[in-house]
Structures are given as C-alpha cells and as structure tokens.
mmCIF file of C-alpha atoms in Angstrom:
data_model
loop_
_atom_site.group_PDB
_atom_site.id
_atom_site.type_symbol
_atom_site.label_atom_id
_atom_site.label_comp_id
_atom_site.label_asym_id
_atom_site.label_seq_id
_atom_site.Cartn_x
_atom_site.Cartn_y
_atom_site.Cartn_z
ATOM 1 C CA UNK A 14 103.950 122.547 110.957
ATOM 2 C CA UNK A 15 103.092 119.989 108.349
ATOM 3 C CA UNK A 16 105.630 117.247 107.841
ATOM 4 C CA UNK A 17 106.763 115.663 104.517
ATOM 5 C CA UNK A 18 108.660 112.454 103.253
ATOM 6 C CA UNK A 19 111.018 112.396 100.234
ATOM 7 C CA UNK A 20 111.250 109.108 98.486
ATOM 8 C CA UNK A 21 114.261 109.326 96.072
ATOM 9 C CA UNK A 22 113.964 106.210 93.886
ATOM 10 C CA UNK A 23 117.247 107.045 92.260
ATOM 11 C CA UNK A 24 118.845 105.887 95.550
ATOM 12 C CA UNK A 25 116.373 103.030 96.024
ATOM 13 C CA UNK A 26 118.008 99.489 95.688
ATOM 14 C CA UNK A 27 114.790 97.673 96.637
ATOM 15 C CA UNK A 28 116.236 96.107 99.801
ATOM 16 C CA UNK A 29 112.648 96.293 101.219
ATOM 17 C CA UNK A 30 114.069 97.642 104.466
ATOM 18 C CA UNK A 31 111.316 100.018 104.705
ATOM 19 C CA UNK A 32 108.777 97.345 103.791
ATOM 20 C CA UNK A 33 109.911 95.143 106.735
ATOM 21 C CA UNK A 34 110.341 97.795 109.139
ATOM 22 C CA UNK A 35 106.949 99.250 108.588
ATOM 23 C CA UNK A 36 105.630 95.826 109.224
ATOM 24 C CA UNK A 37 107.660 95.116 112.347
ATOM 25 C CA UNK A 38 106.688 98.541 113.973
ATOM 26 C CA UNK A 39 103.127 98.009 113.325
ATOM 27 C CA UNK A 40 103.112 94.335 114.373
ATOM 28 C CA UNK A 41 101.296 93.268 111.332
ATOM 29 C CA UNK A 42 101.183 89.454 110.743
ATOM 30 C CA UNK A 43 102.891 87.555 108.136
ATOM 31 C CA UNK A 44 100.931 86.991 104.478
ATOM 32 C CA UNK A 45 100.394 83.784 102.873
ATOM 33 C CA UNK A 46 101.986 84.335 99.790
ATOM 34 C CA UNK A 47 103.760 82.499 96.659
ATOM 35 C CA UNK A 48 106.063 82.829 93.703
ATOM 36 C CA UNK A 49 104.040 84.639 91.381
ATOM 37 C CA UNK A 50 106.980 85.455 88.727
ATOM 38 C CA UNK A 51 108.148 88.844 90.340
ATOM 39 C CA UNK A 52 110.510 89.846 92.983
ATOM 40 C CA UNK A 53 107.653 91.954 94.380
ATOM 41 C CA UNK A 54 106.249 90.155 97.425
ATOM 42 C CA UNK A 55 103.551 90.331 98.349
ATOM 43 C CA UNK A 56 102.037 90.976 95.047
ATOM 44 C CA UNK A 57 100.270 94.020 96.297
ATOM 45 C CA UNK A 58 99.316 96.257 99.248
ATOM 46 C CA UNK A 59 97.081 94.533 101.671
ATOM 47 C CA UNK A 60 95.553 94.797 105.096
ATOM 48 C CA UNK A 61 98.961 93.688 106.612
ATOM 49 C CA UNK A 62 101.379 95.585 104.280
ATOM 50 C CA UNK A 63 101.072 99.353 104.498
ATOM 51 C CA UNK A 64 104.269 99.755 102.678
ATOM 52 C CA UNK A 65 105.178 97.610 99.354
ATOM 53 C CA UNK A 66 108.298 97.964 97.202
ATOM 54 C CA UNK A 67 107.081 97.635 93.515
ATOM 55 C CA UNK A 68 109.401 96.192 91.187
ATOM 56 C CA UNK A 69 108.567 97.017 87.461
ATOM 57 C CA UNK A 70 110.528 95.559 84.824
ATOM 58 C CA UNK A 71 110.935 97.004 81.052
ATOM 59 C CA UNK A 72 112.689 96.389 78.092
ATOM 60 C CA UNK A 73 114.040 99.731 76.556
ATOM 61 C CA UNK A 74 116.391 100.059 73.848
ATOM 62 C CA UNK A 75 117.332 96.501 73.974
ATOM 63 C CA UNK A 76 118.172 96.706 77.709
ATOM 64 C CA UNK A 77 116.153 95.321 80.576
ATOM 65 C CA UNK A 78 115.868 97.946 83.183
ATOM 66 C CA UNK A 79 114.343 97.772 86.875
ATOM 67 C CA UNK A 80 112.220 100.402 88.421
ATOM 68 C CA UNK A 81 111.700 100.302 92.083
ATOM 69 C CA UNK A 82 108.929 102.333 93.785
ATOM 70 C CA UNK A 83 108.251 101.965 97.642
ATOM 71 C CA UNK A 84 104.543 102.469 97.597
ATOM 72 C CA UNK A 85 102.405 103.977 100.430
ATOM 73 C CA UNK A 86 99.871 106.390 101.187
ATOM 74 C CA UNK A 87 100.608 110.127 100.044
ATOM 75 C CA UNK A 88 98.945 111.842 102.897
ATOM 76 C CA UNK A 89 97.210 114.235 100.522
ATOM 77 C CA UNK A 90 96.693 117.909 101.478
ATOM 78 C CA UNK A 91 93.066 117.585 100.769
ATOM 79 C CA UNK A 92 92.428 114.026 101.030
ATOM 80 C CA UNK A 93 89.723 112.657 98.698
ATOM 81 C CA UNK A 94 89.073 109.599 101.025
ATOM 82 C CA UNK A 95 88.281 112.028 103.849
ATOM 83 C CA UNK A 96 85.979 114.040 101.569
ATOM 84 C CA UNK A 97 84.412 110.821 100.721
ATOM 85 C CA UNK A 98 83.773 109.594 104.128
ATOM 86 C CA UNK A 99 80.060 109.240 105.354
ATOM 87 C CA UNK A 100 80.803 109.063 108.995
ATOM 88 C CA UNK A 101 82.381 112.007 111.401
ATOM 89 C CA UNK A 102 85.681 111.062 112.752
ATOM 90 C CA UNK A 103 86.378 107.918 110.639
ATOM 91 C CA UNK A 104 88.904 109.632 108.640
ATOM 92 C CA UNK A 105 90.785 112.530 110.201
ATOM 93 C CA UNK A 106 93.788 114.567 109.260
ATOM 94 C CA UNK A 107 96.428 115.658 112.122
ATOM 95 C CA UNK A 108 97.001 119.548 111.519
ATOM 96 C CA UNK A 109 100.276 119.352 113.260
ATOM 97 C CA UNK A 110 101.930 116.727 110.700
ATOM 98 C CA UNK A 111 99.398 116.409 107.609
ATOM 99 C CA UNK A 112 98.995 112.725 108.524
ATOM 100 C CA UNK A 113 95.860 111.318 107.207
ATOM 101 C CA UNK A 114 94.415 108.528 109.724
ATOM 102 C CA UNK A 115 91.861 105.941 109.184
ATOM 103 C CA UNK A 116 90.234 105.113 112.696
ATOM 104 C CA UNK A 117 88.121 102.121 113.881
ATOM 105 C CA UNK A 118 85.065 104.171 112.506
ATOM 106 C CA UNK A 119 85.988 103.110 109.245
ATOM 107 C CA UNK A 120 84.232 99.868 109.793
ATOM 108 C CA UNK A 121 81.103 101.772 109.050
ATOM 109 C CA UNK A 122 82.099 103.144 105.820
ATOM 110 C CA UNK A 123 81.521 101.939 102.281
ATOM 111 C CA UNK A 124 85.334 100.417 101.521
ATOM 112 C CA UNK A 125 84.734 100.662 97.715
ATOM 113 C CA UNK A 126 83.766 104.172 97.929
ATOM 114 C CA UNK A 127 86.700 104.961 100.040
ATOM 115 C CA UNK A 128 89.097 103.098 97.989
ATOM 116 C CA UNK A 129 87.986 104.414 94.598
ATOM 117 C CA UNK A 130 88.291 108.012 96.106
ATOM 118 C CA UNK A 131 91.944 107.436 96.522
ATOM 119 C CA UNK A 132 93.873 108.343 93.023
ATOM 120 C CA UNK A 133 96.858 106.184 94.496
ATOM 121 C CA UNK A 134 94.686 103.072 95.077
ATOM 122 C CA UNK A 135 96.076 102.787 98.789
ATOM 123 C CA UNK A 136 93.100 101.721 101.246
ATOM 124 C CA UNK A 137 92.622 98.155 102.055
ATOM 125 C CA UNK A 138 90.121 96.414 104.282
ATOM 126 C CA UNK A 139 91.089 94.042 107.038
ATOM 127 C CA UNK A 140 88.564 91.456 106.402
ATOM 128 C CA UNK A 141 88.880 90.261 110.088
ATOM 129 C CA UNK A 142 88.168 93.350 111.610
ATOM 130 C CA UNK A 143 86.151 95.137 108.869
ATOM 131 C CA UNK A 144 88.322 98.353 109.435
ATOM 132 C CA UNK A 145 89.909 100.097 106.370
ATOM 133 C CA UNK A 146 93.632 100.582 106.871
ATOM 134 C CA UNK A 147 96.788 102.055 105.261
ATOM 135 C CA UNK A 148 100.003 103.947 106.363
ATOM 136 C CA UNK A 149 99.466 106.299 109.050
ATOM 137 C CA UNK A 150 102.798 108.324 108.711
ATOM 138 C CA UNK A 151 103.903 106.645 112.012
ATOM 139 C CA UNK A 152 102.015 109.354 113.767
ATOM 140 C CA UNK A 153 102.992 107.591 117.332
ATOM 141 C CA UNK A 154 106.593 107.869 116.265
ATOM 142 C CA UNK A 155 106.429 111.480 115.018
ATOM 143 C CA UNK A 156 104.851 112.454 118.265
ATOM 144 C CA UNK A 157 107.411 110.890 120.320
ATOM 145 C CA UNK A 158 110.022 112.900 118.500
ATOM 146 C CA UNK A 159 111.356 109.842 116.116
ATOM 147 C CA UNK A 160 111.346 109.346 112.254
ATOM 148 C CA UNK A 161 108.596 107.134 110.435
ATOM 149 C CA UNK A 162 109.887 103.582 110.672
ATOM 150 C CA UNK A 163 110.360 103.392 106.857
ATOM 151 C CA UNK A 164 112.562 106.329 106.975
ATOM 152 C CA UNK A 165 114.406 104.958 109.929
ATOM 153 C CA UNK A 166 114.822 101.564 108.233
ATOM 154 C CA UNK A 167 116.412 102.927 104.843
ATOM 155 C CA UNK A 168 119.764 102.157 104.775
ATOM 156 C CA UNK A 169 120.475 103.759 101.496
ATOM 157 C CA UNK A 170 119.191 107.190 102.504
ATOM 158 C CA UNK A 171 116.521 107.133 99.826
ATOM 159 C CA UNK A 172 113.856 108.545 102.148
ATOM 160 C CA UNK A 173 114.108 111.693 104.205
ATOM 161 C CA UNK A 174 111.690 113.132 106.697
ATOM 162 C CA UNK A 175 111.150 116.649 108.056
ATOM 163 C CA UNK A 176 109.050 119.896 107.993
ATOM 164 C CA UNK A 177 107.520 119.988 104.645
ATOM 165 C CA UNK A 178 109.080 123.318 103.468
ATOM 166 C CA UNK A 179 112.314 121.913 104.126
ATOM 167 C CA UNK A 180 111.823 118.570 102.508
ATOM 168 C CA UNK A 181 110.338 120.282 99.461
ATOM 169 C CA UNK A 182 113.626 122.372 99.128
ATOM 170 C CA UNK A 183 115.676 119.292 99.310
ATOM 171 C CA UNK A 184 113.614 117.321 96.751
ATOM 172 C CA UNK A 185 114.132 120.357 94.315
ATOM 173 C CA UNK A 186 117.884 120.295 94.961
ATOM 174 C CA UNK A 187 118.047 116.741 94.682
ATOM 175 C CA UNK A 188 116.048 116.814 91.433
ATOM 176 C CA UNK A 189 118.449 119.184 90.015
ATOM 177 C CA UNK A 190 121.257 116.827 90.586
ATOM 178 C CA UNK A 191 119.468 113.814 89.146
ATOM 179 C CA UNK A 192 118.434 115.639 86.063
ATOM 180 C CA UNK A 193 121.852 115.951 85.038
ATOM 181 C CA UNK A 194 122.031 112.320 84.485
ATOM 182 C CA UNK A 195 118.185 111.494 83.919
ATOM 183 C CA UNK A 196 116.640 114.297 82.191
ATOM 184 C CA UNK A 197 113.279 113.041 82.653
ATOM 185 C CA UNK A 198 113.421 113.109 86.118
ATOM 186 C CA UNK A 199 110.560 114.653 88.119
ATOM 187 C CA UNK A 200 108.896 114.943 91.388
ATOM 188 C CA UNK A 201 105.376 113.599 91.614
ATOM 189 C CA UNK A 202 102.358 115.374 92.804
ATOM 190 C CA UNK A 203 104.644 117.566 95.149
ATOM 191 C CA UNK A 204 102.239 120.506 95.637
ATOM 192 C CA UNK A 205 99.449 118.452 96.852
ATOM 193 C CA UNK A 206 100.943 115.612 98.870
ATOM 194 C CA UNK A 207 103.129 114.881 101.748
ATOM 195 C CA UNK A 208 104.918 111.881 100.548
ATOM 196 C CA UNK A 209 106.711 113.076 97.547
ATOM 197 C CA UNK A 210 108.434 110.826 95.170
ATOM 198 C CA UNK A 211 111.216 111.610 93.065
ATOM 199 C CA UNK A 212 111.583 109.453 90.025
ATOM 200 C CA UNK A 213 114.057 109.252 87.186
ATOM 201 C CA UNK A 214 111.848 108.254 84.174
ATOM 202 C CA UNK A 215 108.171 108.355 83.046
ATOM 203 C CA UNK A 216 106.143 107.707 86.193
ATOM 204 C CA UNK A 217 103.983 105.034 84.291
ATOM 205 C CA UNK A 218 107.225 102.850 84.162
ATOM 206 C CA UNK A 219 107.148 102.707 87.946
ATOM 207 C CA UNK A 220 103.304 102.033 88.600
ATOM 208 C CA UNK A 221 99.937 102.390 87.415
ATOM 209 C CA UNK A 222 99.061 104.710 90.114
ATOM 210 C CA UNK A 223 102.429 106.418 90.716
ATOM 211 C CA UNK A 224 100.593 109.856 90.038
ATOM 212 C CA UNK A 225 97.142 111.122 90.891
ATOM 213 C CA UNK A 226 96.574 111.674 87.029
ATOM 214 C CA UNK A 227 96.887 107.737 86.416
ATOM 215 C CA UNK A 228 94.790 106.585 83.552
ATOM 216 C CA UNK A 229 91.992 105.324 85.157
ATOM 217 C CA UNK A 230 88.662 107.449 84.707
ATOM 218 C CA UNK A 231 87.030 106.684 87.942
ATOM 219 C CA UNK A 232 89.875 107.442 90.238
ATOM 220 C CA UNK A 233 90.390 110.572 88.356
ATOM 221 C CA UNK A 234 86.924 111.578 88.710
ATOM 222 C CA UNK A 235 87.111 111.027 92.390
ATOM 223 C CA UNK A 236 90.299 112.946 92.611
ATOM 224 C CA UNK A 237 88.691 116.102 90.931
ATOM 225 C CA UNK A 238 85.413 115.407 93.178
ATOM 226 C CA UNK A 239 87.212 116.783 96.369
ATOM 227 C CA UNK A 240 87.184 120.230 94.696
ATOM 228 C CA UNK A 241 83.188 120.209 94.935
ATOM 229 C CA UNK A 242 82.499 117.852 98.005
ATOM 230 C CA UNK A 243 82.114 118.958 101.413
ATOM 231 C CA UNK A 244 84.517 117.435 103.888
ATOM 232 C CA UNK A 245 82.426 114.960 106.115
ATOM 233 C CA UNK A 246 85.632 113.962 108.083
ATOM 234 C CA UNK A 247 87.303 116.320 110.523
ATOM 235 C CA UNK A 248 90.811 117.697 111.159
ATOM 236 C CA UNK A 249 92.134 117.454 114.420
ATOM 237 C CA UNK A 250 94.823 119.420 116.114
ATOM 238 C CA UNK A 251 96.237 116.460 118.158
ATOM 239 C CA UNK A 252 95.752 113.042 117.930
#
C-alpha cells in the first residue's frame, strides 16, 4: 500500500531536527556555508542536503511573520522527472511505497532536463559523482519497519507517516482544526503527491515552489507534459 508523509507547518518550530536527522542518516558531509542574512542554512537544497527548513519572513499588517517550510521531494504519484528520464532504470518508483528513487544511472541523464521537469525544483547534482540526487523517502528504513528519519526526528509532531489513505484522512481532519484559527489554511497538491504539506496561509508566502502551479512557466509546462509523455523509466515492486 502506498505510503505518505503529512507535514503540518502549523506545528513546525523550525528546529531543523528533520534536516539534521536526514543528513545524519544519509551520512551526508557538511556544507561550506556562510551567514547570508537569513536563518535558513544552507541557503538552498544541494547534493548534501535532501531536506531543508526554509525560513520566509514577511511584513503583514504591520507585523513581522515567519513562515517555516521543511522542503523535500514530494514523491509525486506520476513523477515528471521519471517521465523525462531517457535511461531505463535511472529513475524508478517503488510500487509498495510510492517512493521515487534516483539511481546511479542518473549520471547519464541530462541534469537540467530532470530538474526543469520537477514542479518543486528538487533534484540536485552531486558534482563529485555526477549523480542526480534527492530524498528517497528513507526507503531503507521503511522496508525495515521504521519511519523516515525526518518524521522520527520531529519532536513537535509536525510530521506523520503511514499508509496514504490514513494520512490523507488525518490531513483533512487536521485541516478542519487549523482552519478555525487560520481560514486560509490548505493542503498542497494532496491529490497528486505522497508528501502532503498543510499550510496556514497563501503557499506563495512559504516558498516559490511550494505548489506545482508555482509561477514559473517552464516548470508548469514540464509538469503538464507528464500527461502526454510516455514513461521512460520503470516502476518496480521491490527495491
């Protein structure tokens, strides 16, 4: 049965436990970074950070408001990256979980094409290995009966993991609660992804690519292209 993750930003305190937990579990090296005027660190996703808590600051009605967004791959039901891939087996989707996996064969793919196909601007290239990388939903942990590391690391309970149907039901229930205080609250692209975000306000206040309909013509075009492009990669029952 497909799995899903609910990311409830109304409970996120930007502690970055998920970001650190992901990095530690994947044994990803440290980044050379610097102070660039934001608490968001590193500045963006990269080959060594598959999870990034984004900090967005806005002046609204005379008050400064923070919007936290633990960004990661959404593991789309019909991944545009997978549809764009030229090499068989370079990008695969595990049927038992819905996890979208980038394999070593992505070294032979056109990185810019893969990245532009993603409506959430997620894929990154490891310049040392040539491989295109991103979150894999901790497929190894799931197969061992554990939660993804980001979910396990979240002390505030902002992230939940389970069977997709159950998570979507919980998401709708939580949305109804949050809407009582934040009428603009919504679930982002819940019908087409397996990592569902609950936000309290306009998605654009959180991140440019918070939703698939982000105002980037090329990204939108690539997202819609999945409706007509044949899938060149494969779905696999077990990884």
